[in-house]
CSV table of C-alpha atoms in Angstrom, one decimal:
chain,number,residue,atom,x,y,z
A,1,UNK,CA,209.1,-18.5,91.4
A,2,UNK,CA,208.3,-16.0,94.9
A,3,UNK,CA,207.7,-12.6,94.7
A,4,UNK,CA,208.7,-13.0,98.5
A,5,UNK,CA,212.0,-13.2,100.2
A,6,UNK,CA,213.1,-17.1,101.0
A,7,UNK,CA,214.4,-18.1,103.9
A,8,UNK,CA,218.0,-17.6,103.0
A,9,UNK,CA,217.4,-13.8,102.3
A,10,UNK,CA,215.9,-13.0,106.4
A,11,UNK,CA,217.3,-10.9,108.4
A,12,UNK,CA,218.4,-12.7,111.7
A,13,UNK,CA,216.4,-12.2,114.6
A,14,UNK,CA,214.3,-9.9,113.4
A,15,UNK,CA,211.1,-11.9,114.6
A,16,UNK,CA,212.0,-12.6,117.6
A,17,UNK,CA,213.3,-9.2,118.6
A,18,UNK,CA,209.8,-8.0,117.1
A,19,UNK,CA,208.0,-10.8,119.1
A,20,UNK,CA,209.9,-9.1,122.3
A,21,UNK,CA,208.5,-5.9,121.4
A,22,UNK,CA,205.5,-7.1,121.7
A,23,UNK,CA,202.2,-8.1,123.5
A,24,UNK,CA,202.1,-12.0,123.8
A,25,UNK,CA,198.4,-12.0,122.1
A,26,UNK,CA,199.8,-9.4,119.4
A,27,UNK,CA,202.1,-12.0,118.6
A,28,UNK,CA,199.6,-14.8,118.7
A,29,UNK,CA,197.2,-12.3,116.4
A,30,UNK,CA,200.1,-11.7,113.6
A,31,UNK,CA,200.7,-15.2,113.7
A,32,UNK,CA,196.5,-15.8,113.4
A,33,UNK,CA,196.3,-12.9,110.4
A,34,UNK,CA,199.0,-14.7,108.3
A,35,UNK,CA,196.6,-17.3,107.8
A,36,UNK,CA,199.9,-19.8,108.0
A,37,UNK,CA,198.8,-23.4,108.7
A,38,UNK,CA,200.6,-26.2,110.0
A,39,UNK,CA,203.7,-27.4,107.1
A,40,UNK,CA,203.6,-30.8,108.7
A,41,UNK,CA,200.8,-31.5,106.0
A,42,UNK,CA,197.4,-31.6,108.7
A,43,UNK,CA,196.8,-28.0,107.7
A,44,UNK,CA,196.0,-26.3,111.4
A,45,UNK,CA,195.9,-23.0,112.1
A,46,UNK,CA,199.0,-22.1,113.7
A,47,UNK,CA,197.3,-19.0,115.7
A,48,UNK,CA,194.8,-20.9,116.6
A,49,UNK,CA,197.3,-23.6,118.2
A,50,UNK,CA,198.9,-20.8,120.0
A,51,UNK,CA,196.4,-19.3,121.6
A,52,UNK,CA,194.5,-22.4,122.7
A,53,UNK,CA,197.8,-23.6,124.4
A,54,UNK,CA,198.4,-19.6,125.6
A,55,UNK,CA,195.1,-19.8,127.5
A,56,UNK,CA,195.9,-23.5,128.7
A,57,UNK,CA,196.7,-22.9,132.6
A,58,UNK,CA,199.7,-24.6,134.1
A,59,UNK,CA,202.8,-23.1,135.7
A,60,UNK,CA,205.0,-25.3,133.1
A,61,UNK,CA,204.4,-25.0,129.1
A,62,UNK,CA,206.6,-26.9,126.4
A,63,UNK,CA,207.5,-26.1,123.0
A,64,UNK,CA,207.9,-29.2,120.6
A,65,UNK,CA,209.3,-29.0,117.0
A,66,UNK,CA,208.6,-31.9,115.2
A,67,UNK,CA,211.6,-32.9,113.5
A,68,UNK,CA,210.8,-36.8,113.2
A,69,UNK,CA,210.5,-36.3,109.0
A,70,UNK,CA,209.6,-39.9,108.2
A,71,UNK,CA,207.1,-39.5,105.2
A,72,UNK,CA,208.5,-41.3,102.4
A,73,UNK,CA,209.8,-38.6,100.1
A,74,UNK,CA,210.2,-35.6,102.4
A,75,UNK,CA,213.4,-34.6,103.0
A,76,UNK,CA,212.7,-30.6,103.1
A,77,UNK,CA,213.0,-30.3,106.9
A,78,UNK,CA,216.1,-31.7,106.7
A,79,UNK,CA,217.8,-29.4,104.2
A,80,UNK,CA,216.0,-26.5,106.3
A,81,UNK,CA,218.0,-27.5,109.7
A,82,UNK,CA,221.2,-28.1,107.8
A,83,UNK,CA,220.8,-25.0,106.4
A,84,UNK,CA,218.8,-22.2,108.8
A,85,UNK,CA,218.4,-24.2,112.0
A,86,UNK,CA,218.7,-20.5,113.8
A,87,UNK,CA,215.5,-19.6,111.8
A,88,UNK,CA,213.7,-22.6,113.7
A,89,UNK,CA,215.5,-22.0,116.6
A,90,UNK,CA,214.2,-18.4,116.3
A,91,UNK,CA,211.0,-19.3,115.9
A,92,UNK,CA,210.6,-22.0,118.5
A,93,UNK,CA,211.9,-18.9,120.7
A,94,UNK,CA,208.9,-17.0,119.9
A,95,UNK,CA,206.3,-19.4,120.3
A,96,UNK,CA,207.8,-20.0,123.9
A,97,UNK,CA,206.8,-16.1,124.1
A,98,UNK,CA,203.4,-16.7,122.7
A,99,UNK,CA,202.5,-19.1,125.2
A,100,UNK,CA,204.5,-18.6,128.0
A,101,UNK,CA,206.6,-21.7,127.9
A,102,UNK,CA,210.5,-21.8,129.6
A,103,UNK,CA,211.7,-25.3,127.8
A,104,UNK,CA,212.0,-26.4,124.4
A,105,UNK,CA,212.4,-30.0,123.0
A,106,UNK,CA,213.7,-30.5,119.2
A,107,UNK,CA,212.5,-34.0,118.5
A,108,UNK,CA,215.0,-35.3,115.7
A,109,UNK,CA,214.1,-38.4,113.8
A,110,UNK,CA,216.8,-41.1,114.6
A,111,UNK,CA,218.0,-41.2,111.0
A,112,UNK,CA,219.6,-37.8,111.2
A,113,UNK,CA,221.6,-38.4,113.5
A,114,UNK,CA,224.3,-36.7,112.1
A,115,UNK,CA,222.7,-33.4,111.9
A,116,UNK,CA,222.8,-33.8,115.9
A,117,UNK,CA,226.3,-31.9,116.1
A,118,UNK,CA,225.7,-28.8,114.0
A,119,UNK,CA,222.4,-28.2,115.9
A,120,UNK,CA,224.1,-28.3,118.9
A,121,UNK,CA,226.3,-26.2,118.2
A,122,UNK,CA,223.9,-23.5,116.7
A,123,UNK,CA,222.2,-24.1,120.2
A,124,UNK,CA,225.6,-23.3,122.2
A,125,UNK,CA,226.3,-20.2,119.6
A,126,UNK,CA,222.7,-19.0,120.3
A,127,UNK,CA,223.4,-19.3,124.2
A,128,UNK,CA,226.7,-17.4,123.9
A,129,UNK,CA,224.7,-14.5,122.3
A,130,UNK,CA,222.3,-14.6,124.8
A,131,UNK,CA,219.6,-15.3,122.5
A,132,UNK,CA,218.4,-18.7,124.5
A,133,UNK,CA,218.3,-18.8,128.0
A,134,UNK,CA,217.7,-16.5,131.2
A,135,UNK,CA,216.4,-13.0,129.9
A,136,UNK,CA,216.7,-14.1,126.2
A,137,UNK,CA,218.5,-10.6,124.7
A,138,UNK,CA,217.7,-8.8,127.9
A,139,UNK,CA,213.9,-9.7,128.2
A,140,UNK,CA,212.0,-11.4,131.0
A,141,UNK,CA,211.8,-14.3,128.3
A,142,UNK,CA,214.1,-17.5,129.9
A,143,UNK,CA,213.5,-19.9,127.3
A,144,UNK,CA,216.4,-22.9,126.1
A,145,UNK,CA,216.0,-25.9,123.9
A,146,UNK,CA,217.0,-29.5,124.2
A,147,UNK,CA,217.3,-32.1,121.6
A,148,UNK,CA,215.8,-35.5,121.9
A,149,UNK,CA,216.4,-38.3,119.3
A,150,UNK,CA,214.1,-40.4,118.0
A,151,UNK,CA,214.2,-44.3,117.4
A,152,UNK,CA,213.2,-44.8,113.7
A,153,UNK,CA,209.7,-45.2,114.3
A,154,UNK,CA,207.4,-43.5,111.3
A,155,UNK,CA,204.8,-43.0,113.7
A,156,UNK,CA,206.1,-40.6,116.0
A,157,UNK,CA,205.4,-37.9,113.7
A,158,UNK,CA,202.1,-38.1,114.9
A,159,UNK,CA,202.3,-35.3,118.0
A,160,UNK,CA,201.1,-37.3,120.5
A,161,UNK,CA,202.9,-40.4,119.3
A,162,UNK,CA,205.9,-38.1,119.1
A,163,UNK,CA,205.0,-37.1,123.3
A,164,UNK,CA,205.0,-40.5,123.9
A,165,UNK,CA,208.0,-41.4,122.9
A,166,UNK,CA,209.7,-38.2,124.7
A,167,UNK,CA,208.3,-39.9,127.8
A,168,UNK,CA,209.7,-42.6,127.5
A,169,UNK,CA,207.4,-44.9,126.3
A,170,UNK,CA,206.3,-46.9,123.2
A,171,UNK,CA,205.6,-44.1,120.9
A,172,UNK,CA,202.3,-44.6,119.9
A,173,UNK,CA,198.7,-42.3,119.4
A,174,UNK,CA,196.8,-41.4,122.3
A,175,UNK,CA,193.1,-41.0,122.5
A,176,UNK,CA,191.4,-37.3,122.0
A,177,UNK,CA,190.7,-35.4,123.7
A,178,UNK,CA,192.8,-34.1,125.7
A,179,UNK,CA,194.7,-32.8,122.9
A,180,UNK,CA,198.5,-31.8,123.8
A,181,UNK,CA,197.7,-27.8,123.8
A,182,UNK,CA,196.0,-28.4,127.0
A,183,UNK,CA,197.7,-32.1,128.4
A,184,UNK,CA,200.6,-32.3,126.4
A,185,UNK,CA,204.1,-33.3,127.4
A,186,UNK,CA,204.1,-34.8,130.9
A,187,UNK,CA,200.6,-33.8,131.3
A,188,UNK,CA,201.5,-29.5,130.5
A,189,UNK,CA,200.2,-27.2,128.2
A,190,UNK,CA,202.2,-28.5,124.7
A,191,UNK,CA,202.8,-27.1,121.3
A,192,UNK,CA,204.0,-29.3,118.7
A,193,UNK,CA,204.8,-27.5,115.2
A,194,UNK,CA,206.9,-28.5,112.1
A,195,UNK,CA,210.2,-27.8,111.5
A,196,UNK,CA,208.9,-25.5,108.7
A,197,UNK,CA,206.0,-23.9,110.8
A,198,UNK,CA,208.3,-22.7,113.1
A,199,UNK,CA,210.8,-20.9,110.9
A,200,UNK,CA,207.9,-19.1,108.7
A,201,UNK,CA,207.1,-17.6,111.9
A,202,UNK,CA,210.1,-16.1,112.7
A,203,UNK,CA,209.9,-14.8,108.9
A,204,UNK,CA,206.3,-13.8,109.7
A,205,UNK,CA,207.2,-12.0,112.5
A,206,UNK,CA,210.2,-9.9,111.0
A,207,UNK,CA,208.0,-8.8,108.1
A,208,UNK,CA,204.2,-8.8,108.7
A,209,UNK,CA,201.8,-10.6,108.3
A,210,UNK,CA,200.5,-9.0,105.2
A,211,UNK,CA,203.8,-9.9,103.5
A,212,UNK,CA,203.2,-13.8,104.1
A,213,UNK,CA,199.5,-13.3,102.6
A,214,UNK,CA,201.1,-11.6,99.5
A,215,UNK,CA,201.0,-14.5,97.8
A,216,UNK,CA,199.2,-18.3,98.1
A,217,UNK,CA,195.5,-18.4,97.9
A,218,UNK,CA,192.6,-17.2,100.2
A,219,UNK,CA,192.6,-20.3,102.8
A,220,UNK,CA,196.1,-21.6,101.6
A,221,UNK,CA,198.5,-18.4,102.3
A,222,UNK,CA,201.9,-18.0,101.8
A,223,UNK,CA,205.2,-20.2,100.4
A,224,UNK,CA,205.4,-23.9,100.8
A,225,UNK,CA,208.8,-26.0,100.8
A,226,UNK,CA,208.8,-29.3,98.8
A,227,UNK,CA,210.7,-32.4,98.2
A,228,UNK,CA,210.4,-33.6,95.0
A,229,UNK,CA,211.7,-37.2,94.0
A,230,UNK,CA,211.5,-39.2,91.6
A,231,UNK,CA,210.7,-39.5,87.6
A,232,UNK,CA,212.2,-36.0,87.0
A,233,UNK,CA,215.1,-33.9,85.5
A,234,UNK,CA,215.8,-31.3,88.0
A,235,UNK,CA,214.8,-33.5,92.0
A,236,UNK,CA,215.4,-31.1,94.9
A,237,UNK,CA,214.3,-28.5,97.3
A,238,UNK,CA,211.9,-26.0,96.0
A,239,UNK,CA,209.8,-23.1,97.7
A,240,UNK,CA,206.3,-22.4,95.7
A,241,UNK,CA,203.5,-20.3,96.3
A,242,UNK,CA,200.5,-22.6,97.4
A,243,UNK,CA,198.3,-22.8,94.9
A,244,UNK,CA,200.4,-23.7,92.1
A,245,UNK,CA,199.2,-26.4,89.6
A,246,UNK,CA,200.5,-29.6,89.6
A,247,UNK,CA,201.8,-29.3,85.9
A,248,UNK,CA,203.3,-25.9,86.5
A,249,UNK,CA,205.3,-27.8,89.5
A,250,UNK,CA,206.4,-30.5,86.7
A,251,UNK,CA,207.4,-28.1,84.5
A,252,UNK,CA,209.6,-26.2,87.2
A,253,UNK,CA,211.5,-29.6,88.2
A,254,UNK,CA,211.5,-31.1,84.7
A,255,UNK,CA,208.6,-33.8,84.8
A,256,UNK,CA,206.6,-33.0,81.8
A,257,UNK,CA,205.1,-36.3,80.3
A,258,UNK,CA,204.6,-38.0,83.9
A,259,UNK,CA,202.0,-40.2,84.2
A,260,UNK,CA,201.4,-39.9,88.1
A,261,UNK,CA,202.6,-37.6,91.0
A,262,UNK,CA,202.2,-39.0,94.4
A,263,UNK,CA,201.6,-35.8,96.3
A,264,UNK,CA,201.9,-36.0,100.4
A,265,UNK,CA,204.0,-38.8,100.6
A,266,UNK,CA,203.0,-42.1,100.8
A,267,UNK,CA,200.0,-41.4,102.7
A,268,UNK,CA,198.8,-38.8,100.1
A,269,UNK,CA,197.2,-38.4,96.8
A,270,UNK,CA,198.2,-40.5,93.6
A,271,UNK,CA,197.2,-37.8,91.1
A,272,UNK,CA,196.8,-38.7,87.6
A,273,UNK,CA,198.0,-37.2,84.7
A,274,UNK,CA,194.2,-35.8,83.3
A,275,UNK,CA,194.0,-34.2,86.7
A,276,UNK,CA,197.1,-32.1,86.9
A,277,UNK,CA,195.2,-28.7,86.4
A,278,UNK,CA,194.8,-29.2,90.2
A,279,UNK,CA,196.5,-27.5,92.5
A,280,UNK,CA,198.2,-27.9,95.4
A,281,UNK,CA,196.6,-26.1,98.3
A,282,UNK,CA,195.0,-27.1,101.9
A,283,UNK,CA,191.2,-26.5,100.2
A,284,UNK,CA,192.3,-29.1,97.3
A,285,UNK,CA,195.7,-31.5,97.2
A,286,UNK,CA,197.0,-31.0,100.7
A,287,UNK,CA,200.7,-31.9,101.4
A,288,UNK,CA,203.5,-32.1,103.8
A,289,UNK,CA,205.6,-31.4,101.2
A,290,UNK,CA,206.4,-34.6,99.2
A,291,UNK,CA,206.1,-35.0,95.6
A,292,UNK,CA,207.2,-37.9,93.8
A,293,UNK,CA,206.7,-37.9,89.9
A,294,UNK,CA,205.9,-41.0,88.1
A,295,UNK,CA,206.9,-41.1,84.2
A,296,UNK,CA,205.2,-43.6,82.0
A,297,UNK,CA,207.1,-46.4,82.1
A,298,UNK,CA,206.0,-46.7,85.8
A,299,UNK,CA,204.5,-50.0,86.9
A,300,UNK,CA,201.4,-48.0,89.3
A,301,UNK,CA,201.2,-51.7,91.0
A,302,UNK,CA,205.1,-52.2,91.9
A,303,UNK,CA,204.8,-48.2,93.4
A,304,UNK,CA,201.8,-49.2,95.6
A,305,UNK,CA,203.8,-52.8,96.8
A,306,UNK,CA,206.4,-50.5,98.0
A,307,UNK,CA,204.1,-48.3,99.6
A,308,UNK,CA,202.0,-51.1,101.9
A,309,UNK,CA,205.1,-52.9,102.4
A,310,UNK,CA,206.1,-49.6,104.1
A,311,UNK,CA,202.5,-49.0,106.1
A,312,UNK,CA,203.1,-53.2,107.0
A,313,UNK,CA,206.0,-51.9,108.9
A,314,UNK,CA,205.2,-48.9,110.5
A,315,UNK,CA,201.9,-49.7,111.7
A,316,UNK,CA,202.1,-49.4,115.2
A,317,UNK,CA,199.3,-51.9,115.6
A,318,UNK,CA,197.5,-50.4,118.3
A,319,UNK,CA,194.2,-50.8,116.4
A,320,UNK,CA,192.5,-53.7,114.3
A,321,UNK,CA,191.6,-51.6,111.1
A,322,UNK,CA,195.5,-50.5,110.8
A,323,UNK,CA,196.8,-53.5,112.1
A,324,UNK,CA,195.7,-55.8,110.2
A,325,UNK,CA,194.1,-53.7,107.4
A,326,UNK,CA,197.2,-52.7,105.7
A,327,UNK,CA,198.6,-56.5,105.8
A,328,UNK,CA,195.3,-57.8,103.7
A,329,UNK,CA,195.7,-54.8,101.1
A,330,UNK,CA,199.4,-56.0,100.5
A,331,UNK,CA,197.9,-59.6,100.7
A,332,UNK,CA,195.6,-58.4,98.2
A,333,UNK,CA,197.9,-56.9,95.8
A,334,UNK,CA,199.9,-59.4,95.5
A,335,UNK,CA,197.3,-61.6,94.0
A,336,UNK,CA,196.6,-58.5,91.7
A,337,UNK,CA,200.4,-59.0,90.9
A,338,UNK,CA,200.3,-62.8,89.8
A,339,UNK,CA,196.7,-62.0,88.0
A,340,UNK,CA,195.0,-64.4,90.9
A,341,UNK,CA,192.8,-61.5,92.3
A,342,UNK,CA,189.1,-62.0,91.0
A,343,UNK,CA,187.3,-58.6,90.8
A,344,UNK,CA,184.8,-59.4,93.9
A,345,UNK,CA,187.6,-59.3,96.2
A,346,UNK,CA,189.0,-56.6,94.5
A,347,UNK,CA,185.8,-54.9,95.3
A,348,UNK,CA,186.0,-56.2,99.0
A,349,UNK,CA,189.5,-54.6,99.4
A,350,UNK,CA,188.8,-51.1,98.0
A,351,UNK,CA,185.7,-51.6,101.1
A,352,UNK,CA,188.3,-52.3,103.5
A,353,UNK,CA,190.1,-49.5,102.3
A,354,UNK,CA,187.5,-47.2,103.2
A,355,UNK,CA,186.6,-48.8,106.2
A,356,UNK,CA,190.2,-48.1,107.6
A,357,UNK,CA,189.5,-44.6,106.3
A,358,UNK,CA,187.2,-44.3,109.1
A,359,UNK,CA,187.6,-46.3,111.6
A,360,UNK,CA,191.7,-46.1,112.3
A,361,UNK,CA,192.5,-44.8,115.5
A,362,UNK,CA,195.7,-42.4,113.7
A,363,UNK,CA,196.3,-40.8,111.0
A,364,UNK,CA,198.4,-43.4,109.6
A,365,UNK,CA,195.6,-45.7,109.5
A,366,UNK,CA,193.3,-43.5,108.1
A,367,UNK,CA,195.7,-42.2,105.3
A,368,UNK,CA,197.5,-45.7,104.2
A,369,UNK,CA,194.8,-47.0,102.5
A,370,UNK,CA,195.0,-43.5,100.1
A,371,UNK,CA,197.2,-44.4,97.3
A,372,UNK,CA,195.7,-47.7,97.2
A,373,UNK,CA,192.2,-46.4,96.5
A,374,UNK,CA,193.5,-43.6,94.1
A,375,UNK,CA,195.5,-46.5,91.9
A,376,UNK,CA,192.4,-48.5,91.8
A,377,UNK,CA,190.4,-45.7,90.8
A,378,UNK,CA,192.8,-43.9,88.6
A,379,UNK,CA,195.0,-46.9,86.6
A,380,UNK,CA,192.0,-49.0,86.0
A,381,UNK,CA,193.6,-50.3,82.5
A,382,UNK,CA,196.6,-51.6,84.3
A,383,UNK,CA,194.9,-53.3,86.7
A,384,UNK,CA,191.7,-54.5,84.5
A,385,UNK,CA,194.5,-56.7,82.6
A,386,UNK,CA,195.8,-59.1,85.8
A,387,UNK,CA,192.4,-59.8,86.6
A,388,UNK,CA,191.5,-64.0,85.4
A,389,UNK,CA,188.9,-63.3,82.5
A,390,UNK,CA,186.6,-65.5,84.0
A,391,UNK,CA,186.5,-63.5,87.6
């Protein structure tokens, strides 16, 4: 589907002994020219992540992979550390370089737990070849990596949720600024990158920059990793060029005649069949990677039940709009449900919706309300009929 390499075809090391080779800012600058932004599904600039934590001062820098995959329908980072952990290893490696940081966390969400002992013991192989640790392959680089596991809580993929948590406290969002580039982990310079983030840049690094850019579009470069679930013949892994249409995606993985794809998880879009033409990019349906396909026997109001039960329970409840936002949306679909929802109030809860839009104090709050406002906009017809005629 490529016309670049995958993952599974890199040679090993070859960014990071590149990244030795080099000037700290020439690494930052290859990273920067890529154009690769953040797999976690925000979209940031990698370079520019880099070089605002590079110019951060403090004698102690971290570097945080994000490993906590909790978005309902993303399993990608977990098939990419069973399968090339040293390529995020590698690349963690070389952001250390790029900033100038000695330690290394690998924040692992609590429900892969059983990935714990293969990393480890790509960590102790790495050691023995004296590619982590003091004068990483003969370099004034000393860099290691610990890993930290997380609790279960969907909330600590939010970076500075995620910081918290390493801490050792209740892992919830802290007020910005600061942001963690500058007053990060235990109050240092931090960067906190996906699992995926980090191993392109060991692949950017071993073959250019220009190579990544080969394919993608204009602000959305290079190959993205998916999950895709659901209503569809072929579920799995896949790497595509960002970019690609939704309905050439279907057609890849076998979902032709869906009636939905949730795209990003269950904070993401709900994107109707009439609008698969669009494609998935950072400049138009931005994703972390999840794609669940609905076929048309679906029931859009049983999907968004499960969704706001989920947002019921992960809502760190911090803030009012979250809190208790997402408990009156589920309140309210219910009474969609058992047709006792009049359409005022359905008006009332699409306003609360976008009130939580903007006035959430995390991204969780600010994206749960998403698939509720896309049903109601886009499955009108199967809503229209549990509304009381005389509402």
């Amino acid at each position: 589907m490529s016309p670049l390499s995958t993952y599974a075809s890199q040679l090993p090391e070859a960014g990071l002994k590149a990244a030795l080779a080099c000037e700290r800012t020439a690494i930052i600058k290859a990273v920067s020219d890529s154009g690769l932004k953040g797999r976690g599904g925000a979209g940031f600039p990698t370079g520019v992540k880099w070089n605002f934590a590079a110019a951060a001062r403090g004698d102690r820098k971290f570097v945080i992979c994000n490993a906590d995959e909790g978005e309902p329908g993303t399993f990608k980072d977990r098939v990419i550390l069973q399968e090339h952990a040293d390529l995020v290893f590698e690349g963690m490696t070389i952001a250390a370089r790029a900033i100038g940081a000695k330690e290394g966390v690998l924040f692992l969400r609590g429900e892969y737990t059983y990935l714990r002992g293969h990393l480890e013991a790509v960590l102790a192989r790495r050691r023995e070849a004296g590619l982590l640790g003091k004068g990483v392959l003969g370099s004034p680089l000393d860099f290691d990596i610990r890993i930290f596991m997380g609790a279960g809580a969907y909330i600590c993929g939010e970076e500075t949720a995620l910081i918290e948590a390493l801490e050792g406290f209740r892992g919830e969002p802290r007020n910005r600024p600061p942001f963690p580039v500058n007053t990060g982990f235990l109050d240092c310079p931090t960067v906190v990158n996906n699992v995926e983030t980090l191993a392109w840049t060991a692949c950017i690094l071993g073959n250019g920059a220009d190579w990544f850019r080969r394919v993608g579009t204009e602000r959305s470069t290079g190959i993205k990793i998916f999950s895709v679930s659901g209503d569809c013949a072929r579920p799995g892994v896949y790497e595509f060029p960002l970019g690609i249409s939704v309905s050439d995606l279907l057609k890849e993985v076998g979902g032709e005649g869906a009636k939905a794809c949730q795209i990003g998880g269950a904070s993401g879009q709900c994107v109707p069949a009439k609008d698969f033409g669009r494609t998935i990019a950072f400049e138009d349906i931005p994703t972390g990677g999840s794609v669940i396909v609905f076929g048309p026997h679906r029931d859009m109001l049983e999907v968004l039940h499960n969704f706001l039960e989920f947002f019921v329970d992960e809502s760190c409840g911090q803030c009012t709009p979250c809190r208790l936002g997402n408990a009156k949306l589920l309140e309210g679909l219910e009474k969609l449900r058992a047709g006792t929802c009049s359409m005022a109030y359905l008006r009332e809860l699409c306003q609360l919706g976008e009130t939580m839009q903007v006035a959430s104090k995390c991204g969780l709050g600010q994206s749960s309300p998403n698939a509720f406002l896309s049903v109601v906009e886009h499955f009108r017809d199967e809503i229209m009929g549990r509304i009381p005629s005389h509402a």
